[in-house]
Amino acid sequence: MPVSPLPAPPLPGTEDRWALFLDVDGTLLEFAERPDDVRVEPTLYALLAELYARLDGALALVSGRSLGGLDALFGSPPWAMAGLHGLQLRHADGEMRETKVSASRRTLVLHTAEVLARAHPGVLLENKDMAVALHCRSVPEHYDTLHTEIKRLLPELHGYELQAGSQVLELKPVGMDKGKAVAELLERAPFAGRLPVYLGDDLTDEHGFAATNLENGISVRVGAREPTLAQYSLPGTSSAQAWLFRVLNVLKQGAVPHAYPFGGNA
């Protein structure tokens, strides 16, 4: 059965109080063969900074990257961020929360991933400390085989699970996902009481869509991946940025934002 195309997301009404939750790779930024090759243009940083101010701080990045990686990419921004699919979380007030994993468990998982990467030339291993990702973007033919091998090995990696994504397979501690991170952020200022609006492109973002839908929010898939729980869709990263610019223009017609300090730049 053909899938009906999803509509474009709406813009905020003058009385709406939105909270923006934004995935990074594949949503705000195009993918690169190596995660370190991605760069944030000054125009994107300026857009996010102004949205953050207009929303009284209710903007968060929700990413598979670590918080350290996000800080390096965005220049240590002031907004809230969930890293490693929510295993790391920095609240809007700067308070940190991080899942604890023993050094022996991290070492075992890293060693397992290293063996798999060596067996599949061209697969890029990304060590995220408590999580490990195997990127197949330059050798997509290895993806299915790796997926099968990791599932076979999972019973030996107690406390870890497989998180599949767009040409990436990640081993991460169980018990946390992007949806739980969104729900946690929504419990505290400045997100509490606001309508969640979540933009994401990947399978990992389905948890975020689910959490947003439970709050009667606005879930937006970037790209064309199916199936999805998202209610709306934008074709790609450039259209996602263009839509965010339109959101900002609507917000500018409202009240003057509170003053927020802006640290760093891209």
Short mmCIF file of C-alpha atoms in Angstrom, two decimals:
data_model
loop_
_atom_site.label_atom_id
_atom_site.label_comp_id
_atom_site.label_asym_id
_atom_site.label_seq_id
_atom_site.Cartn_x
_atom_site.Cartn_y
_atom_site.Cartn_z
CA MET A 1 0.00 0.00 0.00
CA PRO A 2 1.41 3.44 -0.92
CA VAL A 3 2.01 5.76 2.00
CA SER A 4 0.10 9.04 1.96
CA PRO A 5 2.47 12.01 2.05
CA LEU A 6 2.64 13.83 5.35
CA PRO A 7 1.70 17.52 5.41
CA ALA A 8 4.18 20.29 6.12
CA PRO A 9 4.27 21.33 9.80
CA PRO A 10 2.24 24.34 10.92
CA LEU A 11 3.66 27.58 12.20
CA PRO A 12 3.02 28.80 15.75
CA GLY A 13 0.00 30.92 16.52
CA THR A 14 0.52 34.22 18.26
CA GLU A 15 -0.58 32.72 21.61
CA ASP A 16 1.25 29.39 21.24
CA ARG A 17 4.07 28.57 23.66
CA TRP A 18 6.34 26.16 21.86
CA ALA A 19 9.32 24.15 23.07
CA LEU A 20 11.67 23.09 20.27
CA PHE A 21 13.50 19.75 20.39
CA LEU A 22 15.92 19.35 17.51
CA ASP A 23 17.94 16.39 16.30
CA VAL A 24 21.25 17.41 14.70
CA ASP A 25 22.69 15.06 12.06
CA GLY A 26 20.28 14.56 9.18
CA THR A 27 17.91 17.19 10.58
CA LEU A 28 19.80 20.45 11.06
CA LEU A 29 22.96 19.27 9.31
CA GLU A 30 23.69 17.04 6.32
CA PHE A 31 25.44 13.76 7.05
CA ALA A 32 29.15 13.38 6.32
CA GLU A 33 31.13 10.16 5.92
CA ARG A 34 32.93 11.00 9.17
CA PRO A 35 31.02 12.69 12.03
CA ASP A 36 34.00 14.99 12.65
CA ASP A 37 33.70 16.40 9.12
CA VAL A 38 30.38 18.12 9.89
CA ARG A 39 30.45 21.89 10.41
CA VAL A 40 27.89 24.39 11.72
CA GLU A 41 27.54 27.54 9.62
CA PRO A 42 27.32 30.85 11.49
CA THR A 43 23.85 31.43 10.01
CA LEU A 44 22.55 28.24 11.63
CA TYR A 45 24.06 29.11 15.00
CA ALA A 46 22.53 32.59 14.80
CA LEU A 47 19.13 31.08 13.93
CA LEU A 48 19.23 28.72 16.91
CA ALA A 49 20.44 31.47 19.23
CA GLU A 50 17.59 33.77 18.26
CA LEU A 51 15.00 30.98 18.52
CA TYR A 52 16.37 30.19 21.98
CA ALA A 53 15.86 33.80 23.04
CA ARG A 54 12.41 34.14 21.47
CA LEU A 55 11.30 30.91 23.18
CA ASP A 56 12.61 32.08 26.57
CA GLY A 57 15.19 29.29 26.49
CA ALA A 58 12.81 26.46 25.53
CA LEU A 59 15.08 24.99 22.85
CA ALA A 60 17.09 21.78 23.15
CA LEU A 61 19.29 19.67 20.91
CA VAL A 62 18.54 15.93 21.20
CA SER A 63 21.33 13.99 19.52
CA GLY A 64 23.22 10.74 19.28
CA ARG A 65 26.42 12.76 19.63
CA SER A 66 27.97 13.14 23.06
CA LEU A 67 27.61 16.42 24.94
CA GLY A 68 31.32 17.01 24.38
CA GLY A 69 30.84 16.48 20.66
CA LEU A 70 27.86 18.85 20.59
CA ASP A 71 29.81 21.51 22.51
CA ALA A 72 32.68 21.19 20.02
CA LEU A 73 30.29 21.44 17.09
CA PHE A 74 28.18 24.36 18.34
CA GLY A 75 30.75 26.24 20.43
CA SER A 76 29.41 25.39 23.93
CA PRO A 77 25.95 26.92 23.41
CA PRO A 78 23.73 28.03 26.30
CA TRP A 79 20.69 25.90 25.43
CA ALA A 80 19.78 22.52 26.91
CA MET A 81 21.19 19.43 25.21
CA ALA A 82 20.63 15.69 25.41
CA GLY A 83 23.62 13.68 24.19
CA LEU A 84 24.03 9.98 23.40
CA HIS A 85 20.26 9.62 22.89
CA GLY A 86 19.64 10.99 26.39
CA LEU A 87 22.32 9.06 28.29
CA GLN A 88 23.82 12.49 28.91
CA LEU A 89 21.63 15.51 29.61
CA ARG A 90 22.42 19.10 30.42
CA HIS A 91 19.36 20.99 31.61
CA ALA A 92 18.66 24.61 30.76
CA ASP A 93 20.06 25.70 34.14
CA GLY A 94 23.32 23.85 33.48
CA GLU A 95 22.61 20.90 35.79
CA MET A 96 24.10 17.68 34.41
CA ARG A 97 22.75 14.14 34.47
CA GLU A 98 24.69 11.20 33.06
CA THR A 99 24.10 7.44 33.05
CA LYS A 100 26.89 5.58 34.82
CA VAL A 101 28.57 2.60 33.15
CA SER A 102 31.50 0.68 34.63
CA ALA A 103 34.89 0.95 32.97
CA SER A 104 35.03 -2.83 32.49
CA ARG A 105 31.71 -2.85 30.65
CA ARG A 106 32.75 0.05 28.40
CA THR A 107 36.04 -1.73 27.62
CA LEU A 108 34.26 -4.96 26.68
CA VAL A 109 31.85 -3.18 24.35
CA LEU A 110 34.63 -1.16 22.73
CA HIS A 111 36.72 -4.29 22.16
CA THR A 112 33.73 -6.07 20.58
CA ALA A 113 33.14 -3.13 18.25
CA GLU A 114 36.82 -2.97 17.30
CA VAL A 115 36.81 -6.64 16.32
CA LEU A 116 33.71 -6.10 14.17
CA ALA A 117 35.19 -2.99 12.50
CA ARG A 118 38.43 -4.80 11.62
CA ALA A 119 36.42 -7.63 10.07
CA HIS A 120 34.61 -5.14 7.80
CA PRO A 121 37.13 -2.79 6.11
CA GLY A 122 35.74 0.67 5.53
CA VAL A 123 33.47 0.63 8.58
CA LEU A 124 34.26 3.62 10.80
CA LEU A 125 34.32 3.09 14.56
CA GLU A 126 33.30 6.05 16.72
CA ASN A 127 34.13 5.68 20.42
CA LYS A 128 31.65 7.74 22.45
CA ASP A 129 33.04 6.48 25.78
CA MET A 130 29.93 4.80 27.19
CA ALA A 131 28.60 4.01 23.70
CA VAL A 132 30.24 2.88 20.46
CA ALA A 133 28.98 3.49 16.91
CA LEU A 134 29.89 1.64 13.73
CA HIS A 135 29.34 3.84 10.67
CA CYS A 136 28.71 2.19 7.31
CA ARG A 137 28.11 5.33 5.25
CA SER A 138 31.09 4.68 2.95
CA VAL A 139 30.47 0.89 2.81
CA PRO A 140 26.68 0.42 3.04
CA GLU A 141 27.01 -3.16 1.80
CA HIS A 142 28.32 -4.13 5.26
CA TYR A 143 25.31 -2.78 7.15
CA ASP A 144 23.04 -5.83 7.11
CA THR A 145 25.85 -8.27 7.94
CA LEU A 146 27.01 -6.11 10.84
CA HIS A 147 23.44 -5.81 12.10
CA THR A 148 23.13 -9.60 12.20
CA GLU A 149 26.50 -10.08 13.90
CA ILE A 150 25.81 -7.49 16.59
CA LYS A 151 22.43 -9.04 17.40
CA ARG A 152 24.16 -12.41 17.78
CA LEU A 153 26.70 -10.91 20.20
CA LEU A 154 24.26 -8.86 22.29
CA PRO A 155 23.59 -11.58 24.91
CA GLU A 156 27.28 -11.33 25.88
CA LEU A 157 27.06 -7.54 26.32
CA HIS A 158 24.90 -7.36 29.40
CA GLY A 159 23.31 -3.97 29.96
CA TYR A 160 23.78 -2.86 26.35
CA GLU A 161 21.41 -2.71 23.41
CA LEU A 162 21.62 -2.15 19.66
CA GLN A 163 20.38 1.21 18.35
CA ALA A 164 20.12 1.10 14.57
CA GLY A 165 20.18 4.31 12.55
CA SER A 166 20.88 5.69 9.10
CA GLN A 167 23.94 3.65 8.01
CA VAL A 168 25.06 3.43 11.64
CA LEU A 169 24.78 0.71 14.26
CA GLU A 170 25.31 1.78 17.84
CA LEU A 171 25.89 -0.17 21.03
CA LYS A 172 24.58 1.83 23.98
CA PRO A 173 23.46 1.22 27.56
CA VAL A 174 19.84 0.15 27.93
CA GLY A 175 17.13 2.20 29.58
CA MET A 176 17.35 5.57 27.83
CA ASP A 177 16.21 7.00 24.51
CA LYS A 178 15.41 10.37 22.96
CA GLY A 179 11.76 10.17 23.97
CA LYS A 180 12.65 9.73 27.64
CA ALA A 181 15.05 12.66 27.35
CA VAL A 182 12.28 14.87 25.94
CA ALA A 183 9.90 13.80 28.72
CA GLU A 184 12.57 14.61 31.32
CA LEU A 185 13.18 18.06 29.86
CA LEU A 186 9.44 18.79 29.74
CA GLU A 187 9.24 18.36 33.52
CA ARG A 188 11.36 21.44 34.19
CA ALA A 189 11.57 25.11 33.27
CA PRO A 190 11.67 26.55 30.69
CA PHE A 191 10.03 23.60 28.89
CA ALA A 192 7.30 22.76 31.41
CA GLY A 193 3.82 23.79 30.28
CA ARG A 194 4.87 24.32 26.67
CA LEU A 195 3.85 22.46 23.51
CA PRO A 196 6.67 20.13 22.40
CA VAL A 197 7.75 20.41 18.76
CA TYR A 198 10.22 17.69 17.73
CA LEU A 199 12.23 17.57 14.49
CA GLY A 200 14.15 14.40 13.61
CA ASP A 201 15.08 12.23 10.67
CA ASP A 202 16.24 8.84 11.90
CA LEU A 203 14.94 5.69 13.52
CA THR A 204 16.35 6.95 16.83
CA ASP A 205 13.99 9.94 16.60
CA GLU A 206 10.87 7.76 16.61
CA HIS A 207 11.10 7.70 20.41
CA GLY A 208 11.07 11.51 20.33
CA PHE A 209 8.06 11.53 18.02
CA ALA A 210 6.21 9.13 20.35
CA ALA A 211 6.90 11.28 23.43
CA THR A 212 5.83 14.41 21.55
CA ASN A 213 2.62 12.83 20.30
CA LEU A 214 1.71 11.77 23.85
CA GLU A 215 1.79 15.47 24.79
CA ASN A 216 -0.35 16.40 21.77
CA GLY A 217 2.69 18.15 20.33
CA ILE A 218 4.03 18.52 16.80
CA SER A 219 6.27 15.72 15.49
CA VAL A 220 8.13 16.42 12.25
CA ARG A 221 10.06 13.89 10.19
CA VAL A 222 12.88 15.36 8.11
CA GLY A 223 13.33 13.27 4.96
CA ALA A 224 11.24 10.40 3.63
CA ARG A 225 12.02 7.44 5.88
CA GLU A 226 9.06 5.13 6.48
CA PRO A 227 7.31 4.01 8.58
CA THR A 228 7.14 6.85 11.06
CA LEU A 229 5.10 8.10 14.00
CA ALA A 230 5.63 11.70 12.87
CA GLN A 231 2.56 13.74 11.98
CA TYR A 232 4.30 16.15 9.62
CA SER A 233 7.26 16.13 7.27
CA LEU A 234 9.91 18.34 5.68
CA PRO A 235 11.95 17.13 2.68
CA GLY A 236 15.47 17.64 4.06
CA THR A 237 17.89 19.68 6.16
CA SER A 238 17.66 22.82 4.03
CA SER A 239 13.86 22.82 4.25
CA ALA A 240 14.07 22.19 8.00
CA GLN A 241 16.26 25.26 8.42
CA ALA A 242 13.97 27.29 6.14
CA TRP A 243 10.94 26.27 8.22
CA LEU A 244 12.74 27.24 11.43
CA PHE A 245 13.45 30.66 9.90
CA ARG A 246 9.71 30.99 9.22
CA VAL A 247 8.97 29.99 12.83
CA LEU A 248 11.39 32.67 14.02
CA ASN A 249 9.71 35.30 11.85
CA VAL A 250 6.33 34.45 13.40
CA LEU A 251 7.81 34.60 16.91
CA LYS A 252 9.29 38.02 16.16
CA GLN A 253 5.78 39.35 15.72
CA GLY A 254 5.05 38.53 19.38
CA ALA A 255 6.46 39.83 22.63
CA VAL A 256 10.03 41.02 23.10
CA PRO A 257 12.10 38.07 24.39
CA HIS A 258 13.83 37.95 27.73
CA ALA A 259 17.56 38.62 27.71
CA TYR A 260 19.68 35.47 27.52
CA PRO A 261 23.46 35.29 27.42
CA PHE A 262 24.89 33.77 24.28
CA GLY A 263 28.12 31.86 24.77
CA GLY A 264 30.28 30.62 21.93
CA ASN A 265 29.58 30.62 18.24
CA ALA A 266 29.87 28.27 15.35
#
